[in-house]
XYZ file of C-alpha atoms in Angstrom:
756
model
C -26.455 12.940 -2.964
C -24.192 14.670 -5.552
C -24.395 13.387 -9.086
C -21.802 10.855 -10.019
C -20.791 9.696 -6.506
C -19.544 6.212 -6.831
C -21.947 3.872 -4.878
C -21.585 0.065 -4.503
C -23.808 -2.009 -6.749
C -27.486 -2.184 -5.673
C -28.700 -5.454 -7.186
C -26.579 -8.260 -5.670
C -28.938 -11.197 -5.050
C -26.049 -13.379 -3.841
C -24.875 -10.887 -1.264
C -28.115 -9.037 -0.111
C -30.963 -10.831 1.657
C -34.580 -10.052 1.148
C -34.794 -7.397 3.907
C -32.090 -5.355 2.120
C -29.254 -6.186 4.566
C -25.973 -7.648 3.398
C -25.882 -11.417 3.825
C -23.367 -12.695 6.364
C -22.674 -9.473 8.409
C -23.456 -11.565 11.491
C -21.860 -14.146 13.467
C -20.669 -15.877 10.490
C -19.882 -13.783 7.317
C -18.319 -13.864 3.912
C -16.771 -10.395 4.876
C -15.490 -11.584 8.263
C -14.081 -14.743 9.571
C -16.584 -17.541 10.198
C -15.807 -20.029 12.926
C -13.804 -23.102 11.939
C -15.491 -25.994 13.954
C -13.617 -29.216 14.361
C -14.596 -31.882 11.903
C -13.341 -35.307 12.334
C -14.357 -36.487 8.861
C -11.488 -36.977 6.391
C -11.352 -34.398 3.621
C -11.344 -35.434 -0.032
C -13.620 -38.605 0.484
C -17.034 -38.799 -1.063
C -19.852 -40.556 0.794
C -23.249 -41.671 -0.327
C -26.041 -40.847 2.129
C -26.454 -44.373 3.303
C -24.497 -47.483 2.438
C -24.881 -50.824 4.170
C -22.102 -53.286 5.051
C -23.459 -55.897 2.648
C -23.051 -53.592 -0.500
C -20.513 -54.861 -2.803
C -17.264 -53.005 -3.400
C -18.152 -52.425 -7.022
C -21.488 -51.027 -6.202
C -19.899 -48.663 -3.626
C -17.308 -47.397 -6.244
C -20.186 -46.929 -8.837
C -22.137 -44.994 -6.300
C -19.401 -42.807 -5.398
C -18.565 -42.069 -9.049
C -22.180 -41.230 -9.837
C -22.400 -38.994 -6.815
C -19.265 -37.092 -7.708
C -20.432 -36.609 -11.251
C -23.823 -35.406 -10.271
C -22.226 -33.063 -7.876
C -19.792 -31.712 -10.492
C -22.665 -31.129 -13.023
C -25.305 -29.376 -11.020
C -24.595 -29.721 -7.305
C -28.339 -30.830 -6.974
C -28.068 -34.572 -6.717
C -27.111 -36.588 -3.674
C -27.470 -40.256 -2.966
C -29.966 -41.359 -0.320
C -30.493 -44.768 0.737
C -34.021 -46.337 1.594
C -34.498 -46.506 5.249
C -36.229 -49.791 6.317
C -35.879 -53.580 5.451
C -35.154 -52.856 1.732
C -31.891 -51.297 2.861
C -30.600 -54.567 4.068
C -31.170 -56.445 0.748
C -27.657 -57.744 -0.154
C -28.589 -58.310 -3.795
C -25.981 -56.180 -5.826
C -28.342 -55.835 -8.687
C -31.003 -54.159 -6.729
C -31.493 -50.619 -8.200
C -30.868 -47.801 -5.698
C -33.449 -44.962 -5.572
C -32.012 -41.382 -5.700
C -33.274 -38.331 -4.022
C -32.807 -35.001 -5.987
C -32.644 -31.964 -3.598
C -34.936 -29.117 -4.390
C -33.632 -25.914 -5.862
C -34.386 -24.141 -2.480
C -32.438 -26.723 -0.589
C -29.468 -26.530 -2.793
C -29.462 -22.677 -2.702
C -29.633 -22.542 1.119
C -26.940 -25.106 1.602
C -24.620 -23.317 -1.001
C -25.216 -19.956 0.696
C -24.379 -21.535 4.128
C -21.330 -23.215 2.521
C -19.964 -19.900 1.445
C -20.122 -18.710 5.051
C -19.063 -21.812 6.774
C -17.821 -24.783 4.872
C -17.310 -26.902 8.001
C -20.696 -26.862 10.012
C -20.607 -28.673 13.256
C -23.358 -31.121 14.484
C -25.490 -28.386 15.819
C -25.473 -26.390 12.771
C -26.198 -29.510 10.510
C -29.180 -30.369 12.675
C -30.552 -27.002 12.568
C -29.977 -26.727 8.713
C -31.583 -30.098 8.203
C -34.536 -29.092 10.360
C -35.034 -25.991 8.261
C -34.709 -27.730 4.875
C -36.499 -31.016 5.773
C -33.340 -33.085 5.430
C -31.642 -35.582 7.755
C -28.436 -34.396 9.440
C -26.546 -37.179 7.700
C -27.731 -35.985 4.422
C -26.520 -32.492 5.105
C -23.249 -33.795 6.448
C -22.553 -35.750 3.336
C -23.662 -32.981 1.017
C -21.171 -30.584 2.617
C -18.268 -33.252 2.383
C -19.020 -33.825 -1.309
C -19.166 -30.116 -1.793
C -15.743 -29.621 -0.239
C -14.268 -32.454 -2.280
C -15.811 -30.902 -5.384
C -14.092 -27.431 -4.656
C -10.820 -29.076 -3.763
C -10.926 -30.930 -7.119
C -11.612 -27.829 -9.133
C -8.900 -25.962 -7.374
C -6.341 -28.685 -8.066
C -7.393 -28.752 -11.762
C -6.965 -24.970 -12.087
C -3.674 -25.235 -10.240
C -2.469 -28.136 -12.482
C -3.386 -26.084 -15.529
C -1.446 -23.123 -14.306
C 1.626 -25.120 -13.604
C 1.422 -26.801 -17.045
C 1.280 -23.371 -18.650
C 4.195 -22.144 -16.617
C 6.160 -25.250 -17.590
C 5.550 -24.641 -21.257
C 6.536 -21.058 -20.920
C 9.821 -22.049 -19.087
C 10.532 -24.665 -21.757
C 10.030 -22.085 -24.421
C 12.279 -19.556 -22.682
C 14.886 -22.301 -22.210
C 14.920 -23.010 -25.856
C 15.164 -19.286 -26.788
C 18.052 -18.755 -24.400
C 19.925 -21.737 -25.864
C 19.528 -20.356 -29.376
C 20.724 -16.941 -28.166
C 23.714 -18.479 -26.537
C 24.742 -20.300 -29.728
C 25.038 -17.007 -31.640
C 26.549 -14.915 -28.712
C 29.677 -12.914 -29.156
C 32.510 -12.133 -26.507
C 31.917 -8.609 -25.154
C 35.706 -8.214 -24.529
C 37.168 -9.532 -27.883
C 34.136 -9.683 -30.240
C 34.796 -13.137 -31.183
C 32.487 -16.110 -30.844
C 31.924 -17.458 -27.379
C 32.740 -21.026 -26.355
C 29.835 -21.666 -23.907
C 29.107 -25.028 -25.439
C 32.784 -26.087 -25.076
C 33.235 -25.196 -21.372
C 31.439 -26.265 -18.248
C 28.447 -24.359 -16.870
C 30.346 -23.414 -13.628
C 33.298 -22.172 -15.781
C 30.997 -19.925 -17.659
C 29.483 -18.390 -14.528
C 32.928 -17.885 -13.077
C 34.029 -15.887 -16.066
C 30.984 -13.657 -15.874
C 31.632 -13.163 -12.035
C 35.245 -12.327 -12.865
C 34.244 -9.569 -15.409
C 31.803 -8.191 -12.921
C 34.370 -8.018 -10.059
C 36.806 -6.386 -12.446
C 34.349 -3.589 -13.194
C 33.730 -3.158 -9.436
C 37.504 -2.872 -8.692
C 37.821 -0.107 -11.462
C 34.834 1.784 -9.978
C 36.069 1.623 -6.317
C 39.475 2.767 -7.482
C 37.909 5.736 -9.271
C 36.038 6.784 -6.215
C 39.164 6.435 -4.038
C 41.170 8.485 -6.484
C 38.606 11.330 -6.230
C 38.816 11.183 -2.452
C 42.491 11.627 -2.292
C 42.427 14.307 -5.012
C 44.206 12.284 -7.964
C 42.891 12.742 -11.349
C 40.437 9.883 -12.647
C 41.428 8.110 -15.740
C 39.156 5.724 -17.795
C 36.423 5.642 -15.230
C 33.851 3.109 -16.492
C 30.576 4.392 -14.991
C 27.492 2.373 -15.624
C 25.031 3.649 -18.149
C 21.267 3.362 -18.046
C 20.952 -0.196 -19.509
C 22.440 -1.510 -16.360
C 19.776 0.025 -14.230
C 18.409 -2.428 -11.568
C 15.166 -4.087 -12.613
C 13.291 -2.531 -9.655
C 14.195 1.030 -11.062
C 12.960 0.051 -14.515
C 9.810 -1.448 -13.112
C 9.001 1.647 -11.305
C 9.583 3.967 -14.306
C 7.322 1.695 -16.435
C 4.383 1.381 -14.111
C 4.957 4.845 -12.538
C 4.071 3.798 -8.920
C 0.424 2.764 -8.494
C -0.941 4.986 -11.256
C -0.591 8.071 -9.150
C 2.620 9.549 -10.676
C 2.256 12.627 -12.657
C 4.512 14.431 -15.175
C 6.607 17.053 -13.251
C 6.527 20.738 -13.435
C 8.539 22.875 -15.686
C 11.582 22.666 -13.559
C 11.657 18.874 -13.273
C 10.672 18.313 -16.910
C 13.735 20.273 -18.024
C 16.132 18.119 -16.130
C 17.963 15.183 -17.934
C 20.634 12.705 -16.793
C 23.917 14.264 -16.032
C 26.511 14.488 -18.729
C 29.477 12.186 -18.810
C 31.816 15.101 -18.006
C 29.848 15.960 -14.826
C 29.958 12.481 -13.275
C 33.408 12.854 -11.666
C 32.266 16.041 -10.101
C 29.111 14.359 -8.690
C 31.191 11.446 -7.203
C 33.463 14.017 -5.385
C 30.435 15.981 -4.088
C 28.837 12.848 -2.779
C 31.990 11.795 -0.914
C 32.261 14.943 0.786
C 28.479 15.071 1.434
C 28.629 11.601 3.140
C 31.493 12.748 5.472
C 29.526 15.872 6.462
C 26.370 13.835 7.163
C 28.032 11.335 9.479
C 29.827 13.867 11.392
C 26.546 16.027 11.833
C 24.714 12.810 12.969
C 27.324 12.030 15.653
C 27.841 15.522 16.888
C 25.743 17.365 19.613
C 26.144 20.858 21.088
C 27.048 23.458 20.086
C 26.265 22.368 16.476
C 22.697 21.160 17.485
C 20.594 23.260 19.930
C 17.188 22.466 21.409
C 14.373 24.150 19.566
C 12.291 26.750 21.263
C 9.325 24.371 22.025
C 11.883 21.607 23.031
C 10.479 18.992 20.608
C 13.535 18.592 18.358
C 17.143 19.715 17.680
C 17.882 22.574 15.362
C 21.072 23.636 13.679
C 23.423 26.406 15.013
C 24.222 27.984 11.626
C 27.203 29.963 12.809
C 28.727 26.808 14.290
C 27.916 24.941 11.123
C 29.845 27.345 8.883
C 32.822 27.219 11.216
C 32.761 23.388 11.298
C 32.181 22.948 7.614
C 33.707 25.905 5.832
C 33.891 24.496 2.392
C 30.430 23.031 1.925
C 28.078 24.238 -0.936
C 28.878 27.968 -0.741
C 26.862 30.644 0.898
C 23.217 30.618 1.259
C 21.350 32.357 -1.624
C 19.651 35.648 -1.044
C 16.041 35.484 0.344
C 16.464 31.806 1.237
C 15.833 30.510 4.740
C 17.666 27.714 6.402
C 15.646 24.675 7.831
C 17.941 22.210 9.566
C 16.840 19.716 12.238
C 17.946 16.268 13.652
C 15.659 13.445 15.032
C 16.552 10.162 16.450
C 14.266 7.078 16.706
C 14.236 3.265 17.171
C 12.018 1.603 14.538
C 10.844 -2.022 14.247
C 12.711 -2.916 10.991
C 16.078 -4.325 10.283
C 18.747 -2.128 8.818
C 19.134 -4.029 5.561
C 15.421 -3.595 4.851
C 15.566 0.256 5.671
C 18.457 0.629 3.131
C 16.535 -1.098 0.482
C 13.518 1.169 1.065
C 15.564 4.232 0.862
C 17.468 3.162 -2.360
C 14.338 1.880 -4.211
C 12.581 4.922 -5.473
C 9.272 3.162 -5.762
C 9.414 1.763 -2.141
C 10.667 5.152 -0.916
C 7.727 7.068 -2.459
C 5.277 4.560 -1.211
C 6.562 4.658 2.377
C 6.724 8.422 2.461
C 3.558 9.075 0.261
C 2.423 11.861 2.619
C 5.700 13.772 2.004
C 6.911 12.758 -1.477
C 4.504 13.622 -4.211
C 6.649 12.660 -7.173
C 10.009 10.770 -7.511
C 12.040 9.414 -10.275
C 15.568 8.062 -10.899
C 17.258 9.734 -13.773
C 20.499 7.802 -13.810
C 22.334 5.070 -11.879
C 26.071 5.779 -11.632
C 26.797 2.775 -9.386
C 24.523 -0.254 -8.376
C 26.687 -1.017 -5.360
C 29.181 -3.745 -4.493
C 28.848 -7.501 -3.947
C 25.031 -7.531 -4.537
C 24.073 -4.884 -1.991
C 23.707 -1.006 -1.962
C 27.121 -0.276 -0.556
C 28.538 2.342 -2.879
C 25.300 2.848 -4.839
C 24.893 6.306 -6.489
C 21.758 7.491 -8.006
C 20.873 10.823 -9.667
C 17.231 11.698 -8.792
C 14.410 14.184 -8.889
C 11.853 14.463 -6.133
C 9.013 16.715 -5.234
C 8.048 17.197 -1.494
C 4.574 18.286 -0.257
C 2.504 19.221 2.657
C -1.140 17.863 2.359
C -2.758 21.127 1.472
C -3.093 23.088 -1.736
C -2.108 26.167 0.240
C 1.643 25.275 0.525
C 3.886 25.120 -2.541
C 5.704 21.838 -3.241
C 9.605 21.795 -3.180
C 11.230 20.383 -6.326
C 14.830 19.037 -5.800
C 17.427 17.673 -8.304
C 19.957 15.710 -6.391
C 22.183 12.667 -6.029
C 21.676 9.858 -3.459
C 24.603 7.916 -2.174
C 24.606 4.845 0.070
C 27.625 3.530 2.064
C 28.290 0.954 4.832
C 30.648 2.353 7.462
C 30.856 -0.634 9.739
C 29.232 -3.888 10.312
C 25.514 -3.116 10.969
C 26.066 0.559 10.231
C 24.828 2.336 6.999
C 24.237 5.880 5.863
C 22.239 7.325 3.019
C 22.914 10.965 2.050
C 21.239 13.452 -0.471
C 22.782 16.459 -1.860
C 21.542 18.890 -4.516
C 22.982 19.163 -7.944
C 21.589 22.572 -8.724
C 24.804 23.700 -10.325
C 24.345 21.221 -13.103
C 20.900 22.720 -14.154
C 20.940 24.581 -17.452
C 18.486 27.249 -16.469
C 18.387 27.207 -12.602
C 15.135 28.415 -11.149
C 15.856 27.015 -7.682
C 13.572 27.660 -4.809
C 14.923 24.762 -2.665
C 18.500 23.457 -2.226
C 19.162 20.284 -0.248
C 22.440 20.437 1.657
C 23.838 17.041 2.922
C 20.677 15.465 4.352
C 19.619 11.830 5.153
C 20.228 9.308 7.705
C 22.511 7.064 9.689
C 21.177 3.624 10.351
C 22.585 1.299 13.171
C 21.557 -2.236 13.688
C 19.805 -3.056 17.028
C 18.943 -6.453 18.485
C 15.790 -8.327 17.681
C 15.248 -6.823 14.273
C 15.114 -3.217 15.337
C 17.121 -0.236 13.962
C 18.318 3.078 15.405
C 17.790 5.768 12.781
C 19.322 9.380 13.104
C 17.622 11.655 10.585
C 19.029 14.939 9.408
C 17.129 17.488 7.175
C 19.113 20.465 5.938
C 17.554 22.683 3.370
C 17.643 26.247 2.118
C 14.415 27.377 0.656
C 12.432 30.314 -0.580
C 9.059 29.984 1.355
C 7.488 33.257 0.249
C 4.782 31.472 -1.658
C 3.318 29.749 1.582
C -0.200 30.881 2.631
C -0.406 32.839 5.742
C -2.414 30.025 7.263
C 0.517 27.666 7.177
C 3.329 30.243 7.643
C 3.903 29.410 11.279
C 3.922 25.674 10.775
C 6.484 25.839 7.902
C 8.745 28.372 9.494
C 9.093 26.254 12.620
C 10.554 23.349 10.412
C 7.927 20.924 11.440
C 6.239 20.721 7.961
C 9.278 19.373 6.163
C 11.708 18.678 8.991
C 13.371 15.598 10.389
C 10.767 15.151 12.919
C 8.084 14.594 10.187
C 10.260 12.103 8.190
C 11.162 10.066 11.263
C 7.500 9.974 12.603
C 6.330 8.847 9.108
C 8.947 6.088 8.998
C 8.181 4.876 12.544
C 4.484 4.559 11.647
C 5.093 2.909 8.286
C 7.393 0.409 9.954
C 4.669 -0.566 12.419
C 2.206 -0.885 9.444
C 4.611 -3.256 7.646
C 5.016 -5.279 10.872
C 1.201 -5.737 10.994
C 1.170 -6.624 7.337
C 3.682 -9.378 8.112
C 2.112 -10.595 11.409
C 0.830 -14.177 11.612
C -0.305 -14.429 15.270
C -3.304 -12.159 15.275
C -5.319 -12.017 18.584
C -9.016 -12.701 18.235
C -10.209 -10.907 21.479
C -12.039 -8.173 19.725
C -15.003 -8.855 17.399
C -14.495 -7.930 13.909
C -10.837 -8.453 13.764
C -9.651 -9.995 10.464
C -7.340 -12.923 11.130
C -7.309 -14.406 7.718
C -3.624 -13.836 6.596
C -4.443 -13.402 2.738
C -7.446 -11.240 3.517
C -5.476 -9.057 5.784
C -2.684 -8.599 3.226
C -5.208 -7.716 0.344
C -7.105 -5.243 2.457
C -3.934 -3.530 3.599
C -2.651 -3.373 0.047
C -6.014 -1.701 -1.028
C -6.017 0.779 1.828
C -2.351 1.649 0.932
C -3.248 2.366 -2.647
C -6.258 4.584 -1.321
C -3.842 6.577 0.873
C -1.312 7.100 -1.997
C -4.128 8.293 -4.304
C -5.400 10.740 -1.745
C -2.101 12.204 -0.844
C -1.115 12.666 -4.556
C -4.304 14.608 -5.297
C -4.517 16.955 -2.346
C -1.223 19.037 -2.543
C -0.168 21.952 -4.552
C 1.855 19.753 -6.830
C 3.126 21.207 -10.141
C 1.203 18.468 -11.861
C -2.110 19.939 -10.559
C -3.922 22.905 -12.015
C -6.146 24.137 -9.237
C -8.971 26.674 -9.692
C -10.147 28.700 -6.938
C -13.942 29.109 -6.590
C -15.098 32.592 -5.837
C -17.813 33.470 -3.284
C -16.827 31.043 -0.654
C -15.574 33.464 2.015
C -12.327 32.915 3.898
C -12.155 29.183 3.254
C -11.509 29.150 -0.493
C -12.403 25.915 -2.360
C -10.072 24.761 -5.032
C -11.165 22.300 -7.665
C -9.470 20.468 -10.500
C -10.486 17.906 -13.015
C -8.997 14.648 -14.135
C -9.758 12.152 -16.850
C -9.722 8.502 -15.969
C -9.266 6.092 -18.790
C -8.193 2.393 -18.805
C -7.224 2.535 -15.014
C -8.586 -0.657 -13.384
C -8.142 0.942 -9.897
C -10.241 3.981 -10.717
C -13.735 4.262 -12.265
C -13.628 5.638 -15.874
C -14.895 9.078 -16.628
C -14.282 12.748 -15.390
C -13.203 12.943 -11.768
C -13.617 16.212 -10.005
C -11.277 16.900 -7.068
C -12.183 19.562 -4.518
C -10.197 20.654 -1.410
C -10.108 23.395 1.086
C -8.029 24.125 4.178
C -9.074 25.975 7.269
C -8.103 26.497 10.888
C -9.818 25.077 13.841
C -9.329 26.146 17.529
C -9.380 22.485 18.577
C -6.339 20.268 19.232
C -5.332 17.861 16.400
C -5.930 14.797 18.460
C -9.537 15.712 19.236
C -10.197 16.571 15.521
C -8.758 13.130 14.625
C -10.669 11.184 17.176
C -13.929 12.956 16.017
C -13.495 12.386 12.371
C -12.329 8.603 12.601
C -15.203 7.515 14.948
C -17.967 5.750 13.206
C -20.429 6.885 15.952
C -19.990 10.499 15.209
C -19.710 10.086 11.425
C -23.337 10.995 10.613
C -22.527 14.506 12.230
C -20.372 15.546 9.401
C -20.807 12.860 6.335
C -23.566 14.170 4.193
C -23.286 11.031 1.989
C -24.325 8.748 4.833
C -27.705 10.375 4.679
C -28.454 10.136 8.226
C -27.865 6.467 8.434
C -26.258 4.488 11.240
C -22.592 3.578 10.650
C -21.353 0.327 11.829
C -17.829 -1.077 11.755
C -17.897 -4.642 10.343
C -14.211 -5.387 10.357
C -10.989 -3.815 11.212
C -7.084 -4.424 11.170
C -4.857 -2.662 13.662
C -1.586 -1.554 12.157
C 0.230 0.379 14.896
C 0.694 0.801 18.520
C -1.759 3.774 18.618
C -5.291 2.625 18.534
C -6.059 5.317 15.985
C -3.741 3.528 13.404
C -6.180 1.062 11.769
C -7.988 -0.001 8.577
C -11.771 -0.463 8.936
C -14.644 -1.714 6.788
C -17.749 0.259 7.615
C -21.426 -0.311 6.602
C -23.910 2.448 6.416
C -27.363 1.301 7.291
C -29.441 3.789 5.365
C -32.477 5.424 7.160
C -34.286 5.004 3.787
C -35.369 1.343 3.598
C -35.499 1.643 -0.138
C -31.752 2.402 -0.489
C -29.006 -0.354 -0.582
C -26.692 -0.404 2.400
C -23.237 1.052 1.510
C -19.700 -0.257 2.345
C -16.873 2.213 3.072
C -13.181 1.300 3.322
C -11.403 3.729 5.802
C -7.749 4.066 7.024
C -6.975 6.383 9.836
C -3.280 7.012 10.875
C -1.643 9.444 13.215
C 1.746 10.306 14.455
C 3.465 13.127 16.211
C 3.445 15.373 13.086
C 0.190 14.566 10.985
C -2.979 12.657 11.105
C -5.096 11.364 8.234
C -8.672 9.923 7.960
C -9.165 8.610 4.368
C -12.025 6.736 3.040
C -13.707 5.559 -0.188
C -17.027 3.824 -1.049
C -16.394 0.231 -2.214
C -18.341 -2.424 -4.025
C -19.732 -5.126 -1.827
C -18.740 -8.024 -4.149
C -15.295 -6.619 -4.817
C -14.582 -6.264 -1.143
C -15.789 -9.901 -0.692
C -13.119 -11.034 -3.149
C -10.488 -8.904 -1.286
C -11.256 -10.186 2.159
C -10.832 -13.749 0.707
C -7.298 -12.858 -0.403
C -8.186 -11.676 -3.919
C -6.280 -9.244 -6.100
C -6.974 -5.723 -4.649
C -5.609 -3.814 -7.787
C -8.885 -4.130 -9.718
C -11.186 -2.510 -6.994
C -12.139 0.943 -8.307
C -11.548 3.722 -5.705
C -12.157 7.444 -5.425
C -10.720 8.423 -1.967
C -11.830 11.315 -0.018
C -10.833 12.342 3.459
C -9.012 14.747 5.768
C -5.384 15.800 6.521
C -4.836 17.225 10.074
C -1.718 19.138 10.944
C -0.862 21.179 14.113
C -1.070 24.978 13.455
C 2.604 25.468 14.668
C 1.640 27.944 17.311
C 2.629 25.456 20.110
C 5.234 22.660 20.061
C 4.969 19.244 18.640
C 4.847 17.904 22.202
C 1.800 20.066 22.941
C 0.125 18.903 19.778
C 0.545 15.236 20.576
C -0.602 15.763 24.168
C -3.769 17.581 22.950
C -3.331 21.410 23.073
C -2.969 24.074 20.354
C -5.043 24.474 17.196
C -5.375 22.449 13.941
C -5.019 22.871 10.395
C -7.674 20.716 8.606
C -7.647 19.946 4.897
C -10.939 18.487 3.509
C -10.765 16.812 0.038
C -13.247 15.055 -2.109
C -13.064 13.109 -5.341
C -16.306 12.834 -7.183
C -17.083 10.941 -10.517
C -19.145 13.646 -12.369
C -19.590 11.744 -15.657
C -18.758 8.154 -16.667
C -17.665 9.296 -20.079
C -14.110 10.561 -20.213
C -14.734 12.865 -23.170
C -17.696 14.651 -21.736
C -17.386 18.205 -20.643
C -17.606 19.395 -17.138
C -20.912 21.084 -16.215
C -21.175 24.159 -14.084
C -23.829 22.389 -12.087
C -21.460 19.571 -11.118
C -18.853 22.112 -9.789
C -21.656 23.919 -7.889
C -22.767 20.521 -6.381
C -19.244 19.736 -5.176
C -18.686 23.070 -3.931
C -21.888 22.945 -1.796
C -20.833 19.423 -0.608
C -17.544 20.404 0.772
C -18.948 23.771 2.192
C -21.611 21.832 4.091
C -19.079 19.301 5.370
C -16.780 22.200 6.674
C -19.802 23.952 8.414
C -20.890 20.684 10.114
C -17.329 19.990 11.329
C -17.079 23.539 12.696
C -20.419 23.129 14.467
C -19.643 19.713 15.961
C -16.110 20.897 17.208
C -16.611 24.288 18.851
C -13.739 26.100 20.543
C -13.193 24.537 23.976
C -12.013 27.866 25.374
C -14.953 29.982 23.712
């Protein structure tokens, strides 16, 4: 095993049994859902082990208090009456004898309580037989334990609510003090908040906001009809919506990187440029809607029949003004795709207009994104009329394909009830030193409301690009338009909508074993898997933020490596992380490669780190109609009995344009917390995995049905030193190089050419 590979903790007495196996990975498990048998006993009531009808009420109360106190202090004392004639003695002053459970009995019952807090009669009898206790004693112990946990939870909740109440009271006082010294933004004089009603104050604020909206709409309308704009009060950056400020402050999920030289040199547009930007977006919106509604001869079927491509001559005739002629040496990529997705139109608009949500949903395509300026936040509390100046970097999951950097404006408009459009158009003419390799003509989507929460999305991608830096291995895929085209965007959106529907689902079928039905556990595990996928996609491309070094002597399949220091990141182990990636061609259809890599039964054929152990799926969450779209928790039963079993979190996802198998070793204790609904942000991950793309020699339809070749990218992230200031050794680089080379050879040996 390479030096520094993150392995789950080895010494976990509370989670690992004496034979080295993880406790609970059976019929009832802390990492899976245990059965919840019916229990007719009322919760929240303490019971002594044996109380007779003749015992006085004060004696009963005293015994209950003593039982509860003893349970709180140590969990080791329980009341037990004396069976026989002495138990019928009605004298209230008779001293009860107590039975203290042994440490072994307490440990066993607490371990069982973690797995199943509501044992049925059969389980209580069996547990009592093993521990030498009466079933009634076991029954009352579990009831008291549940009451103890409930009380502790209520105390913690009360403390939190009390603290929140104090915070709100302090905020209220601070706001009152601020209002007492506030000044009118219009006249500069003192306000009269205290002398007017609360409703009147809010009506004045609403009136001022509506006046600003009217001025803004009037300015846009004036530009549309060609009249000059006067005193146009555009919003400045302090009015940026909270969601955009939140994105820029936390930079996504810790995976955002500073851009390349091109994006770093771009600032927010000057005030004098803003009227020109508005005029450009209005024209771009009109062009996008017309292109989405038109068919032939503007749009023609592609050679493989999988999508619609643009007729450039017809486009130049239909839209003669546009953005001017295509630059020399640039190629045109334009395609249109339509699909019905399981998401309502309002949610789709919010995802597209919130840069953080947009980058998260399209993490496999968007490697970086940021909002430079918000020219308009929209009208009446929604995104109708919203204008944002943005930068973004689009990627293919391989270090062999250069990313595409774009500086553009995004405009959202509601055209009719239930019909919205979002358009992007490049602002290259505003760049001080244009080094443009990609220009985005009006591109975006038309969203139409459908019944039952569905939406019809028509996506248009229209770019002009200099693709001379693409490696020969990916030339065919990129030139066909499938690498960055509308088909890839719409397929990713459809898959992510299904994933979100699974995230929100409440009626989970329990037919298959290992299905996680706990709602909080499902959400935490899906959030953790989402962060793992984003981290993988952000570290595998040829982004301008990455400095790849090609290792020599590896033959045709060059291995590229880069290092990254991880400091104060709760979602990543501290130290020096070495990333290694390589891309190569396989004469095997993408679907077969995907099924081979995601199957736990064939994992030991390529996974060197499993060390020949048996891989078993412990739990899974289906997150799409395709059976390949799921999040799994795998356990590697090591062939060496002296090694601790390892847990692996894996997400596999596939659509018509790309497939991914991404995994990371995880700590057993941390995953136990996640599956019980705990916060997944503090689980350290170093994801590795595979990105599988069709080679472009056959159509996308053939790729889905199972023909053509595959372009496979293998990427590893290895913690080579836990000290961030340490220097990278050549031995660590050689170890990672050998690891990735051996993995590639194993995959090639296990997937020979079918036609050979």
